[in-house]
Structures are given as structure tokens and as C-alpha cells.
Amino acid sequence: MKKSSKTLVFVFCLSLMVVLIPDPVSAHRMIIEQTDSSTLHVRYDDGTNAQLATVTAYNENGMFLFEGKVDHNGYYKFDSEQTPHRFVADDGLGHRVVFIRDNNEQVLQAIPLWIRTFLGVSILLFIAALFKYRTRQKTYKR
């Protein structure tokens, strides 16, 4: 089998792996808990407080209400007169969680599968094109 054919088979196999691999498992995730009507506790699932988290609140229409940092214990207090519907906590380190207040539901937002597949295949095709270009350059130098 020619070297270029081996490369194409290798790239094709890697592309299949990217498509068929299930969602990645996270080492730990961030959780928002509502402790009372005006207090949220942002932590990781191992119990560690998310001290760097920023909490953003939105109403039912998706309009921005307020934003703020949690304290060193992972708590965020807000005005109980406001009626936020959805909270988003982000620690700036890649952890992000959405909490919907009415039904105490945690929503994990991941990059959709089709975007991950497209990016994975694009990277592999770029690598294959790079190798093909390098092989072609070596052929012309001879």
C-alpha cells in the first residue's frame, strides 16, 4: 500500500473515532444550589467551593438582570425582590452551569456533537493536507 493511501486510511479511522466517541466525562462539574429565597451556593461536585465563579441572572424572557461574584465560601446573595428565572455560573476555568430556578433543574451546556465532529474532522483533514503537501515538496526537490 502506498504511503499516501496509508495516511488517508489513518485519517479516516481517526475521523470515525471522533464521530463515534461518546460525550467526554468531566472530572468534576460545577453545581448551583439555592439555599434560601435570596442565596445561591456555587460549588463543585466534590464539595469544593467555586470561589472564582461569577453568577449572572436572567428573567423568563432571557433579559439580563444582574451579575456578581461569589464570596470565598461560594455563596452569592441577591435581592429577593427581583425575580430571576435562570442563573448562569461560570468560573472562568472552563466550568459553566445553568440553574433554572422554578424547577431546580441543573442544565449542563456542552458543545453540540455536530460542532465537535466538524472541528475534529477539519483538524484531521488539515493534518492530512499538511503531510500531503510536505510529501509533494520532497518529491519536487529531487
N, CA, C and O atoms as CSV, one atom per row, in Angstrom:
chain,resi,resn,atom,element,x,y,z
A,1,MET,N,N,0.839,-1.164,0.000
A,1,MET,CA,C,0.000,0.000,0.000
A,1,MET,C,C,0.890,1.236,0.000
A,1,MET,O,O,1.891,1.291,0.714
A,2,LYS,N,N,0.519,2.226,-0.805
A,2,LYS,CA,C,1.306,3.446,-0.883
A,2,LYS,C,C,1.211,4.230,0.410
A,2,LYS,O,O,0.275,4.078,1.196
A,3,LYS,N,N,2.213,5.074,0.602
A,3,LYS,CA,C,2.266,5.875,1.818
A,3,LYS,C,C,1.068,6.824,1.914
A,3,LYS,O,O,0.516,7.011,2.998
A,4,SER,N,N,0.662,7.425,0.785
A,4,SER,CA,C,-0.480,8.352,0.807
A,4,SER,C,C,-1.777,7.614,1.119
A,4,SER,O,O,-2.664,8.167,1.769
A,5,SER,N,N,-1.892,6.377,0.666
A,5,SER,CA,C,-3.084,5.590,0.973
A,5,SER,C,C,-3.137,5.248,2.455
A,5,SER,O,O,-4.207,5.275,3.062
A,6,LYS,N,N,-1.987,4.927,3.038
A,6,LYS,CA,C,-1.939,4.640,4.470
A,6,LYS,C,C,-2.341,5.873,5.274
A,6,LYS,O,O,-3.052,5.773,6.274
A,7,THR,N,N,-1.878,7.026,4.826
A,7,THR,CA,C,-2.219,8.261,5.519
A,7,THR,C,C,-3.714,8.526,5.456
A,7,THR,O,O,-4.319,8.912,6.455
A,8,LEU,N,N,-4.310,8.323,4.295
A,8,LEU,CA,C,-5.736,8.549,4.151
A,8,LEU,C,C,-6.546,7.571,4.999
A,8,LEU,O,O,-7.550,7.957,5.598
A,9,VAL,N,N,-6.121,6.314,5.055
A,9,VAL,CA,C,-6.805,5.329,5.891
A,9,VAL,C,C,-6.680,5.726,7.358
A,9,VAL,O,O,-7.648,5.625,8.112
A,10,PHE,N,N,-5.508,6.172,7.763
A,10,PHE,CA,C,-5.287,6.603,9.136
A,10,PHE,C,C,-6.183,7.788,9.482
A,10,PHE,O,O,-6.802,7.805,10.546
A,11,VAL,N,N,-6.258,8.772,8.598
A,11,VAL,CA,C,-7.094,9.951,8.828
A,11,VAL,C,C,-8.565,9.550,8.883
A,11,VAL,O,O,-9.316,10.069,9.708
A,12,PHE,N,N,-8.977,8.642,8.022
A,12,PHE,CA,C,-10.362,8.183,8.020
A,12,PHE,C,C,-10.704,7.479,9.333
A,12,PHE,O,O,-11.777,7.703,9.895
A,13,CYS,N,N,-9.809,6.639,9.820
A,13,CYS,CA,C,-10.036,5.934,11.086
A,13,CYS,C,C,-10.123,6.914,12.258
A,13,CYS,O,O,-10.976,6.768,13.133
A,14,LEU,N,N,-9.253,7.894,12.269
A,14,LEU,CA,C,-9.310,8.906,13.323
A,14,LEU,C,C,-10.608,9.707,13.249
A,14,LEU,O,O,-11.189,10.055,14.277
A,15,SER,N,N,-11.056,9.996,12.037
A,15,SER,CA,C,-12.314,10.719,11.868
A,15,SER,C,C,-13.479,9.919,12.425
A,15,SER,O,O,-14.363,10.476,13.075
A,16,LEU,N,N,-13.483,8.620,12.176
A,16,LEU,CA,C,-14.537,7.766,12.714
A,16,LEU,C,C,-14.509,7.740,14.235
A,16,LEU,O,O,-15.554,7.724,14.884
A,17,MET,N,N,-13.305,7.735,14.797
A,17,MET,CA,C,-13.194,7.729,16.255
A,17,MET,C,C,-13.778,9.001,16.851
A,17,MET,O,O,-14.443,8.950,17.885
A,18,VAL,N,N,-13.539,10.138,16.212
A,18,VAL,CA,C,-14.066,11.408,16.717
A,18,VAL,C,C,-15.589,11.397,16.688
A,18,VAL,O,O,-16.231,11.897,17.611
A,19,VAL,N,N,-16.169,10.832,15.638
A,19,VAL,CA,C,-17.615,10.804,15.495
A,19,VAL,C,C,-18.242,9.807,16.475
A,19,VAL,O,O,-19.303,10.078,17.037
A,20,LEU,N,N,-17.601,8.675,16.681
A,20,LEU,CA,C,-18.200,7.615,17.474
A,20,LEU,C,C,-17.913,7.688,18.967
A,20,LEU,O,O,-18.554,6.989,19.752
A,21,ILE,N,N,-16.961,8.522,19.373
A,21,ILE,CA,C,-16.629,8.633,20.792
A,21,ILE,C,C,-17.779,9.339,21.509
A,21,ILE,O,O,-18.249,10.371,21.029
A,22,PRO,N,N,-18.245,8.815,22.641
A,22,PRO,CA,C,-19.341,9.465,23.368
A,22,PRO,C,C,-18.885,10.780,24.001
A,22,PRO,O,O,-17.706,11.132,23.969
A,23,ASP,N,N,-19.846,11.488,24.571
A,23,ASP,CA,C,-19.529,12.753,25.229
A,23,ASP,C,C,-18.423,12.548,26.247
A,23,ASP,O,O,-18.373,11.513,26.911
A,24,PRO,N,N,-17.532,13.531,26.376
A,24,PRO,CA,C,-16.428,13.378,27.325
A,24,PRO,C,C,-16.923,13.366,28.765
A,24,PRO,O,O,-17.922,14.003,29.097
A,25,VAL,N,N,-16.230,12.652,29.588
A,25,VAL,CA,C,-16.537,12.591,31.006
A,25,VAL,C,C,-15.747,13.691,31.691
A,25,VAL,O,O,-14.542,13.826,31.476
A,26,SER,N,N,-16.420,14.468,32.508
A,26,SER,CA,C,-15.715,15.537,33.193
A,26,SER,C,C,-15.225,15.038,34.545
A,26,SER,O,O,-15.880,14.219,35.191
A,27,ALA,N,N,-14.084,15.533,34.961
A,27,ALA,CA,C,-13.502,15.119,36.233
A,27,ALA,C,C,-14.362,15.610,37.389
A,27,ALA,O,O,-14.562,14.885,38.363
A,28,HIS,N,N,-14.856,16.793,37.294
A,28,HIS,CA,C,-15.812,17.311,38.259
A,28,HIS,C,C,-16.615,18.402,37.582
A,28,HIS,O,O,-16.167,19.024,36.619
A,29,ARG,N,N,-17.787,18.616,38.095
A,29,ARG,CA,C,-18.649,19.620,37.490
A,29,ARG,C,C,-19.042,20.646,38.537
A,29,ARG,O,O,-18.878,20.424,39.737
A,30,MET,N,N,-19.554,21.751,38.077
A,30,MET,CA,C,-19.974,22.808,38.971
A,30,MET,C,C,-21.479,22.668,39.206
A,30,MET,O,O,-22.228,22.286,38.307
A,31,ILE,N,N,-21.902,22.981,40.418
A,31,ILE,CA,C,-23.298,22.836,40.818
A,31,ILE,C,C,-23.759,24.136,41.466
A,31,ILE,O,O,-23.012,24.767,42.214
A,32,ILE,N,N,-25.004,24.531,41.170
A,32,ILE,CA,C,-25.631,25.664,41.847
A,32,ILE,C,C,-26.751,25.107,42.713
A,32,ILE,O,O,-27.590,24.339,42.242
A,33,GLU,N,N,-26.758,25.499,43.975
A,33,GLU,CA,C,-27.832,25.114,44.881
A,33,GLU,C,C,-28.447,26.384,45.455
A,33,GLU,O,O,-27.729,27.303,45.850
A,34,GLN,N,N,-29.762,26.436,45.500
A,34,GLN,CA,C,-30.432,27.579,46.113
A,34,GLN,C,C,-30.676,27.228,47.572
A,34,GLN,O,O,-31.463,26.330,47.874
A,35,THR,N,N,-30.005,27.934,48.480
A,35,THR,CA,C,-30.108,27.624,49.905
A,35,THR,C,C,-31.322,28.291,50.551
A,35,THR,O,O,-31.923,27.720,51.461
A,36,ASP,N,N,-31.689,29.482,50.097
A,36,ASP,CA,C,-32.931,30.130,50.515
A,36,ASP,C,C,-33.404,31.014,49.374
A,36,ASP,O,O,-32.862,30.939,48.271
A,37,SER,N,N,-34.398,31.846,49.619
A,37,SER,CA,C,-35.013,32.614,48.527
A,37,SER,C,C,-34.086,33.636,47.892
A,37,SER,O,O,-34.355,34.102,46.785
A,38,SER,N,N,-32.996,33.998,48.569
A,38,SER,CA,C,-32.101,35.019,48.009
A,38,SER,C,C,-30.625,34.631,48.086
A,38,SER,O,O,-29.759,35.500,47.990
A,39,THR,N,N,-30.325,33.351,48.256
A,39,THR,CA,C,-28.933,32.916,48.355
A,39,THR,C,C,-28.696,31.682,47.487
A,39,THR,O,O,-29.482,30.735,47.476
A,40,LEU,N,N,-27.583,31.733,46.764
A,40,LEU,CA,C,-27.143,30.591,45.954
A,40,LEU,C,C,-25.806,30.103,46.486
A,40,LEU,O,O,-24.995,30.894,46.968
A,41,HIS,N,N,-25.583,28.812,46.398
A,41,HIS,CA,C,-24.288,28.237,46.748
A,41,HIS,C,C,-23.731,27.586,45.486
A,41,HIS,O,O,-24.347,26.683,44.920
A,42,VAL,N,N,-22.567,28.049,45.052
A,42,VAL,CA,C,-21.918,27.525,43.850
A,42,VAL,C,C,-20.717,26.713,44.299
A,42,VAL,O,O,-19.825,27.227,44.973
A,43,ARG,N,N,-20.702,25.439,43.920
A,43,ARG,CA,C,-19.628,24.538,44.338
A,43,ARG,C,C,-19.384,23.509,43.248
A,43,ARG,O,O,-20.141,23.400,42.283
A,44,TYR,N,N,-18.312,22.762,43.430
A,44,TYR,CA,C,-18.024,21.633,42.548
A,44,TYR,C,C,-18.618,20.382,43.170
A,44,TYR,O,O,-18.909,20.369,44.366
A,45,ASP,N,N,-18.803,19.340,42.391
A,45,ASP,CA,C,-19.463,18.150,42.922
A,45,ASP,C,C,-18.634,17.407,43.966
A,45,ASP,O,O,-19.160,16.520,44.638
A,46,ASP,N,N,-17.361,17.744,44.118
A,46,ASP,CA,C,-16.564,17.135,45.188
A,46,ASP,C,C,-16.689,17.908,46.502
A,46,ASP,O,O,-16.048,17.555,47.492
A,47,GLY,N,N,-17.513,18.960,46.515
A,47,GLY,CA,C,-17.752,19.741,47.729
A,47,GLY,C,C,-16.932,21.008,47.837
A,47,GLY,O,O,-17.188,21.825,48.721
A,48,THR,N,N,-15.962,21.196,46.972
A,48,THR,CA,C,-15.120,22.386,46.994
A,48,THR,C,C,-15.930,23.599,46.536
A,48,THR,O,O,-16.666,23.524,45.552
A,49,ASN,N,N,-15.791,24.710,47.249
A,49,ASN,CA,C,-16.490,25.934,46.866
A,49,ASN,C,C,-15.878,26.516,45.600
A,49,ASN,O,O,-14.659,26.505,45.428
A,50,ALA,N,N,-16.719,27.016,44.725
A,50,ALA,CA,C,-16.272,27.647,43.478
A,50,ALA,C,C,-16.025,29.130,43.763
A,50,ALA,O,O,-16.871,29.974,43.469
A,51,GLN,N,N,-14.870,29.434,44.332
A,51,GLN,CA,C,-14.570,30.783,44.792
A,51,GLN,C,C,-14.385,31.794,43.672
A,51,GLN,O,O,-14.497,32.998,43.903
A,52,LEU,N,N,-14.102,31.321,42.456
A,52,LEU,CA,C,-13.855,32.222,41.334
A,52,LEU,C,C,-15.094,32.455,40.474
A,52,LEU,O,O,-15.033,33.185,39.484
A,53,ALA,N,N,-16.206,31.847,40.839
A,53,ALA,CA,C,-17.398,31.877,39.985
A,53,ALA,C,C,-18.051,33.251,39.933
A,53,ALA,O,O,-18.068,34.001,40.909
A,54,THR,N,N,-18.579,33.545,38.769
A,54,THR,CA,C,-19.393,34.727,38.548
A,54,THR,C,C,-20.801,34.247,38.250
A,54,THR,O,O,-20.991,33.383,37.394
A,55,VAL,N,N,-21.787,34.793,38.940
A,55,VAL,CA,C,-23.182,34.405,38.753
A,55,VAL,C,C,-23.890,35.498,37.971
A,55,VAL,O,O,-23.800,36.676,38.316
A,56,THR,N,N,-24.595,35.103,36.916
A,56,THR,CA,C,-25.378,36.019,36.107
A,56,THR,C,C,-26.828,35.567,36.154
A,56,THR,O,O,-27.107,34.373,36.036
A,57,ALA,N,N,-27.750,36.498,36.325
A,57,ALA,CA,C,-29.172,36.167,36.429
A,57,ALA,C,C,-29.939,36.751,35.251
A,57,ALA,O,O,-29.646,37.847,34.774
A,58,TYR,N,N,-30.938,35.984,34.792
A,58,TYR,CA,C,-31.797,36.390,33.682
A,58,TYR,C,C,-33.254,36.172,34.072
A,58,TYR,O,O,-33.558,35.298,34.884
A,59,ASN,N,N,-34.157,36.965,33.495
A,59,ASN,CA,C,-35.578,36.748,33.756
A,59,ASN,C,C,-36.125,35.703,32.785
A,59,ASN,O,O,-35.365,35.102,32.026
A,60,GLU,N,N,-37.449,35.485,32.806
A,60,GLU,CA,C,-38.053,34.456,31.957
A,60,GLU,C,C,-37.916,34.763,30.470
A,60,GLU,O,O,-37.939,33.848,29.647
A,61,ASN,N,N,-37.776,36.023,30.121
A,61,ASN,CA,C,-37.628,36.416,28.716
A,61,ASN,C,C,-36.180,36.378,28.251
A,61,ASN,O,O,-35.893,36.669,27.090
A,62,GLY,N,N,-35.269,36.023,29.146
A,62,GLY,CA,C,-33.859,35.968,28.797
A,62,GLY,C,C,-33.137,37.292,28.918
A,62,GLY,O,O,-32.000,37.427,28.464
A,63,MET,N,N,-33.785,38.268,29.524
A,63,MET,CA,C,-33.166,39.583,29.698
A,63,MET,C,C,-32.243,39.557,30.912
A,63,MET,O,O,-32.577,38.972,31.943
A,64,PHE,N,N,-31.087,40.191,30.783
A,64,PHE,CA,C,-30.099,40.275,31.847
A,64,PHE,C,C,-30.670,41.059,33.031
A,64,PHE,O,O,-31.253,42.129,32.856
A,65,LEU,N,N,-30.493,40.514,34.237
A,65,LEU,CA,C,-30.946,41.209,35.449
A,65,LEU,C,C,-29.776,41.740,36.271
A,65,LEU,O,O,-29.708,42.935,36.558
A,66,PHE,N,N,-28.864,40.860,36.647
A,66,PHE,CA,C,-27.717,41.278,37.443
A,66,PHE,C,C,-26.615,40.240,37.340
A,66,PHE,O,O,-26.812,39.127,36.851
A,67,GLU,N,N,-25.430,40.651,37.825
A,67,GLU,CA,C,-24.265,39.771,37.789
A,67,GLU,C,C,-23.396,40.098,38.992
A,67,GLU,O,O,-23.343,41.243,39.442
A,68,GLY,N,N,-22.716,39.080,39.509
A,68,GLY,CA,C,-21.829,39.322,40.628
A,68,GLY,C,C,-20.956,38.122,40.938
A,68,GLY,O,O,-21.197,37.019,40.447
A,69,LYS,N,N,-19.948,38.344,41.752
A,69,LYS,CA,C,-19.009,37.292,42.167
A,69,LYS,C,C,-19.493,36.641,43.453
A,69,LYS,O,O,-20.132,37.283,44.287
A,70,VAL,N,N,-19.182,35.361,43.602
A,70,VAL,CA,C,-19.487,34.674,44.854
A,70,VAL,C,C,-18.451,35.057,45.897
A,70,VAL,O,O,-17.373,35.546,45.560
A,71,ASP,N,N,-18.780,34.832,47.173
A,71,ASP,CA,C,-17.801,35.117,48.225
A,71,ASP,C,C,-16.829,33.948,48.359
A,71,ASP,O,O,-16.915,32.986,47.596
A,72,HIS,N,N,-15.911,34.017,49.311
A,72,HIS,CA,C,-14.879,32.986,49.446
A,72,HIS,C,C,-15.452,31.631,49.859
A,72,HIS,O,O,-14.758,30.619,49.766
A,73,ASN,N,N,-16.713,31.596,50.317
A,73,ASN,CA,C,-17.364,30.331,50.660
A,73,ASN,C,C,-18.250,29.806,49.538
A,73,ASN,O,O,-18.911,28.781,49.701
A,74,GLY,N,N,-18.270,30.498,48.403
A,74,GLY,CA,C,-19.059,30.063,47.256
A,74,GLY,C,C,-20.507,30.518,47.290
A,74,GLY,O,O,-21.318,30.033,46.501
A,75,TYR,N,N,-20.850,31.431,48.176
A,75,TYR,CA,C,-22.230,31.904,48.286
A,75,TYR,C,C,-22.414,33.225,47.543
A,75,TYR,O,O,-21.523,34.073,47.503
A,76,TYR,N,N,-23.593,33.366,46.962
A,76,TYR,CA,C,-23.955,34.610,46.293
A,76,TYR,C,C,-25.337,35.031,46.785
A,76,TYR,O,O,-26.299,34.274,46.659
A,77,LYS,N,N,-25.434,36.220,47.337
A,77,LYS,CA,C,-26.711,36.748,47.826
A,77,LYS,C,C,-27.217,37.789,46.834
A,77,LYS,O,O,-26.453,38.608,46.323
A,78,PHE,N,N,-28.519,37.739,46.573
A,78,PHE,CA,C,-29.126,38.698,45.664
A,78,PHE,C,C,-30.406,39.241,46.297
A,78,PHE,O,O,-30.917,38.691,47.272
A,79,ASP,N,N,-30.903,40.316,45.729
A,79,ASP,CA,C,-32.105,40.972,46.235
A,79,ASP,C,C,-33.307,40.054,46.015
A,79,ASP,O,O,-33.587,39.655,44.885
A,80,SER,N,N,-34.015,39.721,47.096
A,80,SER,CA,C,-35.135,38.781,46.985
A,80,SER,C,C,-36.348,39.389,46.278
A,80,SER,O,O,-37.261,38.660,45.891
A,81,GLU,N,N,-36.368,40.705,46.107
A,81,GLU,CA,C,-37.474,41.337,45.384
A,81,GLU,C,C,-37.385,41.096,43.885
A,81,GLU,O,O,-38.404,41.112,43.194
A,82,GLN,N,N,-36.187,40.875,43.379
A,82,GLN,CA,C,-36.035,40.562,41.963
A,82,GLN,C,C,-36.489,39.117,41.738
A,82,GLN,O,O,-36.402,38.279,42.636
A,83,THR,N,N,-36.960,38.849,40.561
A,83,THR,CA,C,-37.464,37.507,40.263
A,83,THR,C,C,-36.677,36.879,39.120
A,83,THR,O,O,-37.193,36.758,38.008
A,84,PRO,N,N,-35.440,36.481,39.377
A,84,PRO,CA,C,-34.687,35.813,38.313
A,84,PRO,C,C,-35.250,34.428,38.036
A,84,PRO,O,O,-35.708,33.729,38.940
A,85,HIS,N,N,-35.204,34.058,36.788
A,85,HIS,CA,C,-35.699,32.751,36.365
A,85,HIS,C,C,-34.541,31.766,36.144
A,85,HIS,O,O,-34.658,30.570,36.413
A,86,ARG,N,N,-33.433,32.303,35.650
A,86,ARG,CA,C,-32.295,31.445,35.278
A,86,ARG,C,C,-31.016,32.078,35.778
A,86,ARG,O,O,-30.809,33.285,35.648
A,87,PHE,N,N,-30.150,31.239,36.357
A,87,PHE,CA,C,-28.831,31.668,36.807
A,87,PHE,C,C,-27.776,30.930,35.996
A,87,PHE,O,O,-27.927,29.747,35.691
A,88,VAL,N,N,-26.714,31.636,35.654
A,88,VAL,CA,C,-25.579,31.036,34.963
A,88,VAL,C,C,-24.343,31.308,35.804
A,88,VAL,O,O,-24.040,32.460,36.115
A,89,ALA,N,N,-23.626,30.243,36.176
A,89,ALA,CA,C,-22.382,30.395,36.938
A,89,ALA,C,C,-21.226,29.957,36.053
A,89,ALA,O,O,-21.284,28.911,35.407
A,90,ASP,N,N,-20.184,30.763,36.031
A,90,ASP,CA,C,-19.001,30.485,35.217
A,90,ASP,C,C,-17.780,30.846,36.043
A,90,ASP,O,O,-17.688,31.955,36.569
A,91,ASP,N,N,-16.829,29.902,36.160
A,91,ASP,CA,C,-15.648,30.188,36.978
A,91,ASP,C,C,-14.464,30.686,36.160
A,91,ASP,O,O,-13.401,30.959,36.718
A,92,GLY,N,N,-14.629,30.808,34.848
A,92,GLY,CA,C,-13.545,31.294,34.009
A,92,GLY,C,C,-12.470,30.259,33.739
A,92,GLY,O,O,-11.489,30.551,33.055
A,93,LEU,N,N,-12.639,29.057,34.262
A,93,LEU,CA,C,-11.662,27.981,34.074
A,93,LEU,C,C,-12.234,26.835,33.234
A,93,LEU,O,O,-11.648,25.756,33.161
A,94,GLY,N,N,-13.375,27.080,32.607
A,94,GLY,CA,C,-13.992,26.056,31.772
A,94,GLY,C,C,-15.207,25.390,32.382
A,94,GLY,O,O,-15.824,24.536,31.746
A,95,HIS,N,N,-15.563,25.761,33.599
A,95,HIS,CA,C,-16.750,25.214,34.232
A,95,HIS,C,C,-17.883,26.216,34.089
A,95,HIS,O,O,-17.726,27.400,34.386
A,96,ARG,N,N,-19.024,25.724,33.631
A,96,ARG,CA,C,-20.186,26.587,33.445
A,96,ARG,C,C,-21.431,25.746,33.696
A,96,ARG,O,O,-21.539,24.618,33.216
A,97,VAL,N,N,-22.364,26.306,34.449
A,97,VAL,CA,C,-23.606,25.601,34.727
A,97,VAL,C,C,-24.750,26.599,34.686
A,97,VAL,O,O,-24.598,27.767,35.045
A,98,VAL,N,N,-25.908,26.105,34.236
A,98,VAL,CA,C,-27.124,26.903,34.188
A,98,VAL,C,C,-28.115,26.296,35.170
A,98,VAL,O,O,-28.341,25.086,35.168
A,99,PHE,N,N,-28.701,27.137,36.006
A,99,PHE,CA,C,-29.681,26.697,37.007
A,99,PHE,C,C,-30.988,27.411,36.728
A,99,PHE,O,O,-31.044,28.641,36.717
A,100,ILE,N,N,-32.052,26.629,36.499
A,100,ILE,CA,C,-33.374,27.200,36.274
A,100,ILE,C,C,-34.114,27.155,37.601
A,100,ILE,O,O,-34.342,26.084,38.163
A,101,ARG,N,N,-34.479,28.302,38.085
A,101,ARG,CA,C,-34.966,28.446,39.457
A,101,ARG,C,C,-36.305,27.766,39.711
A,101,ARG,O,O,-36.478,27.162,40.770
A,102,ASP,N,N,-37.245,27.837,38.798
A,102,ASP,CA,C,-38.594,27.344,39.051
A,102,ASP,C,C,-38.659,25.845,39.307
A,102,ASP,O,O,-39.444,25.385,40.137
A,103,ASN,N,N,-37.841,25.090,38.601
A,103,ASN,CA,C,-37.916,23.636,38.769
A,103,ASN,C,C,-36.626,23.036,39.325
A,103,ASN,O,O,-36.423,21.825,39.243
A,104,ASN,N,N,-35.755,23.872,39.890
A,104,ASN,CA,C,-34.485,23.413,40.483
A,104,ASN,C,C,-33.730,22.474,39.552
A,104,ASN,O,O,-33.238,21.431,39.982
A,105,GLU,N,N,-33.641,22.833,38.310
A,105,GLU,CA,C,-33.022,21.979,37.308
A,105,GLU,C,C,-31.635,22.509,36.946
A,105,GLU,O,O,-31.463,23.696,36.669
A,106,GLN,N,N,-30.662,21.618,36.953
A,106,GLN,CA,C,-29.312,21.955,36.502
A,106,GLN,C,C,-29.222,21.605,35.021
A,106,GLN,O,O,-29.640,20.520,34.617
A,107,VAL,N,N,-28.692,22.494,34.224
A,107,VAL,CA,C,-28.537,22.253,32.796
A,107,VAL,C,C,-27.063,22.356,32.462
A,107,VAL,O,O,-26.457,23.414,32.629
A,108,LEU,N,N,-26.485,21.267,31.991
A,108,LEU,CA,C,-25.091,21.287,31.571
A,108,LEU,C,C,-25.050,21.658,30.103
A,108,LEU,O,O,-25.711,21.030,29.276
A,109,GLN,N,N,-24.279,22.672,29.783
A,109,GLN,CA,C,-24.171,23.085,28.395
A,109,GLN,C,C,-22.871,22.569,27.821
A,109,GLN,O,O,-21.785,22.949,28.258
A,110,ALA,N,N,-22.996,21.704,26.840
A,110,ALA,CA,C,-21.824,21.165,26.163
A,110,ALA,C,C,-21.841,21.638,24.718
A,110,ALA,O,O,-22.880,22.049,24.200
A,111,ILE,N,N,-20.715,21.580,24.093
A,111,ILE,CA,C,-20.649,21.920,22.677
A,111,ILE,C,C,-21.394,20.838,21.913
A,111,ILE,O,O,-21.143,19.653,22.135
A,112,PRO,N,N,-22.310,21.213,21.011
A,112,PRO,CA,C,-23.098,20.210,20.286
A,112,PRO,C,C,-22.208,19.231,19.516
A,112,PRO,O,O,-21.107,19.567,19.079
A,113,LEU,N,N,-22.725,18.010,19.368
A,113,LEU,CA,C,-21.975,16.939,18.726
A,113,LEU,C,C,-21.564,17.299,17.307
A,113,LEU,O,O,-20.448,16.984,16.893
A,114,TRP,N,N,-22.444,17.955,16.551
A,114,TRP,CA,C,-22.105,18.246,15.156
A,114,TRP,C,C,-20.944,19.233,15.066
A,114,TRP,O,O,-20.144,19.153,14.134
A,115,ILE,N,N,-20.839,20.161,16.014
A,115,ILE,CA,C,-19.718,21.114,16.000
A,115,ILE,C,C,-18.424,20.392,16.353
A,115,ILE,O,O,-17.397,20.612,15.711
A,116,ARG,N,N,-18.466,19.520,17.384
A,116,ARG,CA,C,-17.265,18.766,17.753
A,116,ARG,C,C,-16.815,17.869,16.608
A,116,ARG,O,O,-15.620,17.744,16.343
A,117,THR,N,N,-17.784,17.240,15.923
A,117,THR,CA,C,-17.449,16.368,14.796
A,117,THR,C,C,-16.816,17.169,13.673
A,117,THR,O,O,-15.794,16.767,13.116
A,118,PHE,N,N,-17.418,18.297,13.342
A,118,PHE,CA,C,-16.893,19.142,12.272
A,118,PHE,C,C,-15.472,19.610,12.587
A,118,PHE,O,O,-14.596,19.557,11.724
A,119,LEU,N,N,-15.243,20.062,13.808
A,119,LEU,CA,C,-13.910,20.528,14.183
A,119,LEU,C,C,-12.898,19.390,14.175
A,119,LEU,O,O,-11.772,19.563,13.709
A,120,GLY,N,N,-13.290,18.236,14.685
A,120,GLY,CA,C,-12.379,17.087,14.686
A,120,GLY,C,C,-11.987,16.656,13.289
A,120,GLY,O,O,-10.809,16.435,13.009
A,121,VAL,N,N,-12.967,16.537,12.416
A,121,VAL,CA,C,-12.688,16.138,11.038
A,121,VAL,C,C,-11.864,17.213,10.335
A,121,VAL,O,O,-10.958,16.891,9.566
A,122,SER,N,N,-12.164,18.480,10.589
A,122,SER,CA,C,-11.402,19.569,9.966
A,122,SER,C,C,-9.934,19.527,10.376
A,122,SER,O,O,-9.047,19.714,9.544
A,123,ILE,N,N,-9.684,19.283,11.641
A,123,ILE,CA,C,-8.294,19.203,12.115
A,123,ILE,C,C,-7.575,18.035,11.467
A,123,ILE,O,O,-6.428,18.162,11.038
A,124,LEU,N,N,-8.251,16.897,11.396
A,124,LEU,CA,C,-7.624,15.729,10.779
A,124,LEU,C,C,-7.366,15.950,9.286
A,124,LEU,O,O,-6.321,15.550,8.773
A,125,LEU,N,N,-8.302,16.576,8.596
A,125,LEU,CA,C,-8.090,16.863,7.176
A,125,LEU,C,C,-6.954,17.871,6.981
A,125,LEU,O,O,-6.200,17.772,6.013
A,126,PHE,N,N,-6.828,18.828,7.880
A,126,PHE,CA,C,-5.721,19.774,7.810
A,126,PHE,C,C,-4.389,19.044,7.972
A,126,PHE,O,O,-3.437,19.304,7.235
A,127,ILE,N,N,-4.328,18.132,8.937
A,127,ILE,CA,C,-3.090,17.369,9.151
A,127,ILE,C,C,-2.775,16.530,7.924
A,127,ILE,O,O,-1.622,16.464,7.496
A,128,ALA,N,N,-3.798,15.883,7.349
A,128,ALA,CA,C,-3.580,15.070,6.147
A,128,ALA,C,C,-3.093,15.937,4.984
A,128,ALA,O,O,-2.192,15.536,4.248
A,129,ALA,N,N,-3.681,17.114,4.816
A,129,ALA,CA,C,-3.261,18.011,3.740
A,129,ALA,C,C,-1.833,18.493,3.961
A,129,ALA,O,O,-1.069,18.634,3.006
A,130,LEU,N,N,-1.473,18.745,5.211
A,130,LEU,CA,C,-0.114,19.171,5.527
A,130,LEU,C,C,0.897,18.088,5.161
A,130,LEU,O,O,1.930,18.374,4.556
A,131,PHE,N,N,0.598,16.843,5.532
A,131,PHE,CA,C,1.501,15.746,5.181
A,131,PHE,C,C,1.589,15.546,3.670
A,131,PHE,O,O,2.663,15.275,3.134
A,132,LYS,N,N,0.462,15.681,2.994
A,132,LYS,CA,C,0.479,15.531,1.541
A,132,LYS,C,C,1.312,16.645,0.903
A,132,LYS,O,O,2.059,16.392,-0.041
A,133,TYR,N,N,1.193,17.859,1.405
A,133,TYR,CA,C,1.969,18.978,0.893
A,133,TYR,C,C,3.467,18.737,1.121
A,133,TYR,O,O,4.280,18.963,0.224
A,134,ARG,N,N,3.821,18.279,2.321
A,134,ARG,CA,C,5.232,18.013,2.614
A,134,ARG,C,C,5.787,16.906,1.722
A,134,ARG,O,O,6.922,16.985,1.251
A,135,THR,N,N,4.969,15.868,1.494
A,135,THR,CA,C,5.406,14.779,0.618
A,135,THR,C,C,5.604,15.279,-0.805
A,135,THR,O,O,6.562,14.895,-1.476
A,136,ARG,N,N,4.717,16.117,-1.255
A,136,ARG,CA,C,4.808,16.667,-2.609
A,136,ARG,C,C,6.053,17.556,-2.746
A,136,ARG,O,O,6.712,17.534,-3.786
A,137,GLN,N,N,6.378,18.339,-1.704
A,137,GLN,CA,C,7.556,19.198,-1.715
A,137,GLN,C,C,8.841,18.354,-1.790
A,137,GLN,O,O,9.778,18.718,-2.501
A,138,LYS,N,N,8.885,17.248,-1.071
A,138,LYS,CA,C,10.055,16.376,-1.119
A,138,LYS,C,C,10.217,15.759,-2.487
A,138,LYS,O,O,11.341,15.567,-2.952
A,139,THR,N,N,9.104,15.441,-3.144
A,139,THR,CA,C,9.148,14.858,-4.485
A,139,THR,C,C,9.708,15.862,-5.485
A,139,THR,O,O,10.512,15.494,-6.342
A,140,TYR,N,N,9.299,17.117,-5.389
A,140,TYR,CA,C,9.765,18.140,-6.330
A,140,TYR,C,C,11.228,18.508,-6.125
A,140,TYR,O,O,11.885,18.932,-7.076
A,141,LYS,N,N,11.758,18.361,-4.920
A,141,LYS,CA,C,13.148,18.715,-4.657
A,141,LYS,C,C,14.110,17.727,-5.288
A,141,LYS,O,O,15.259,18.072,-5.563
A,142,ARG,N,N,13.670,16.533,-5.516
A,142,ARG,CA,C,14.574,15.512,-6.089
A,142,ARG,C,C,14.892,15.751,-7.496
A,142,ARG,O,O,15.636,14.978,-8.100
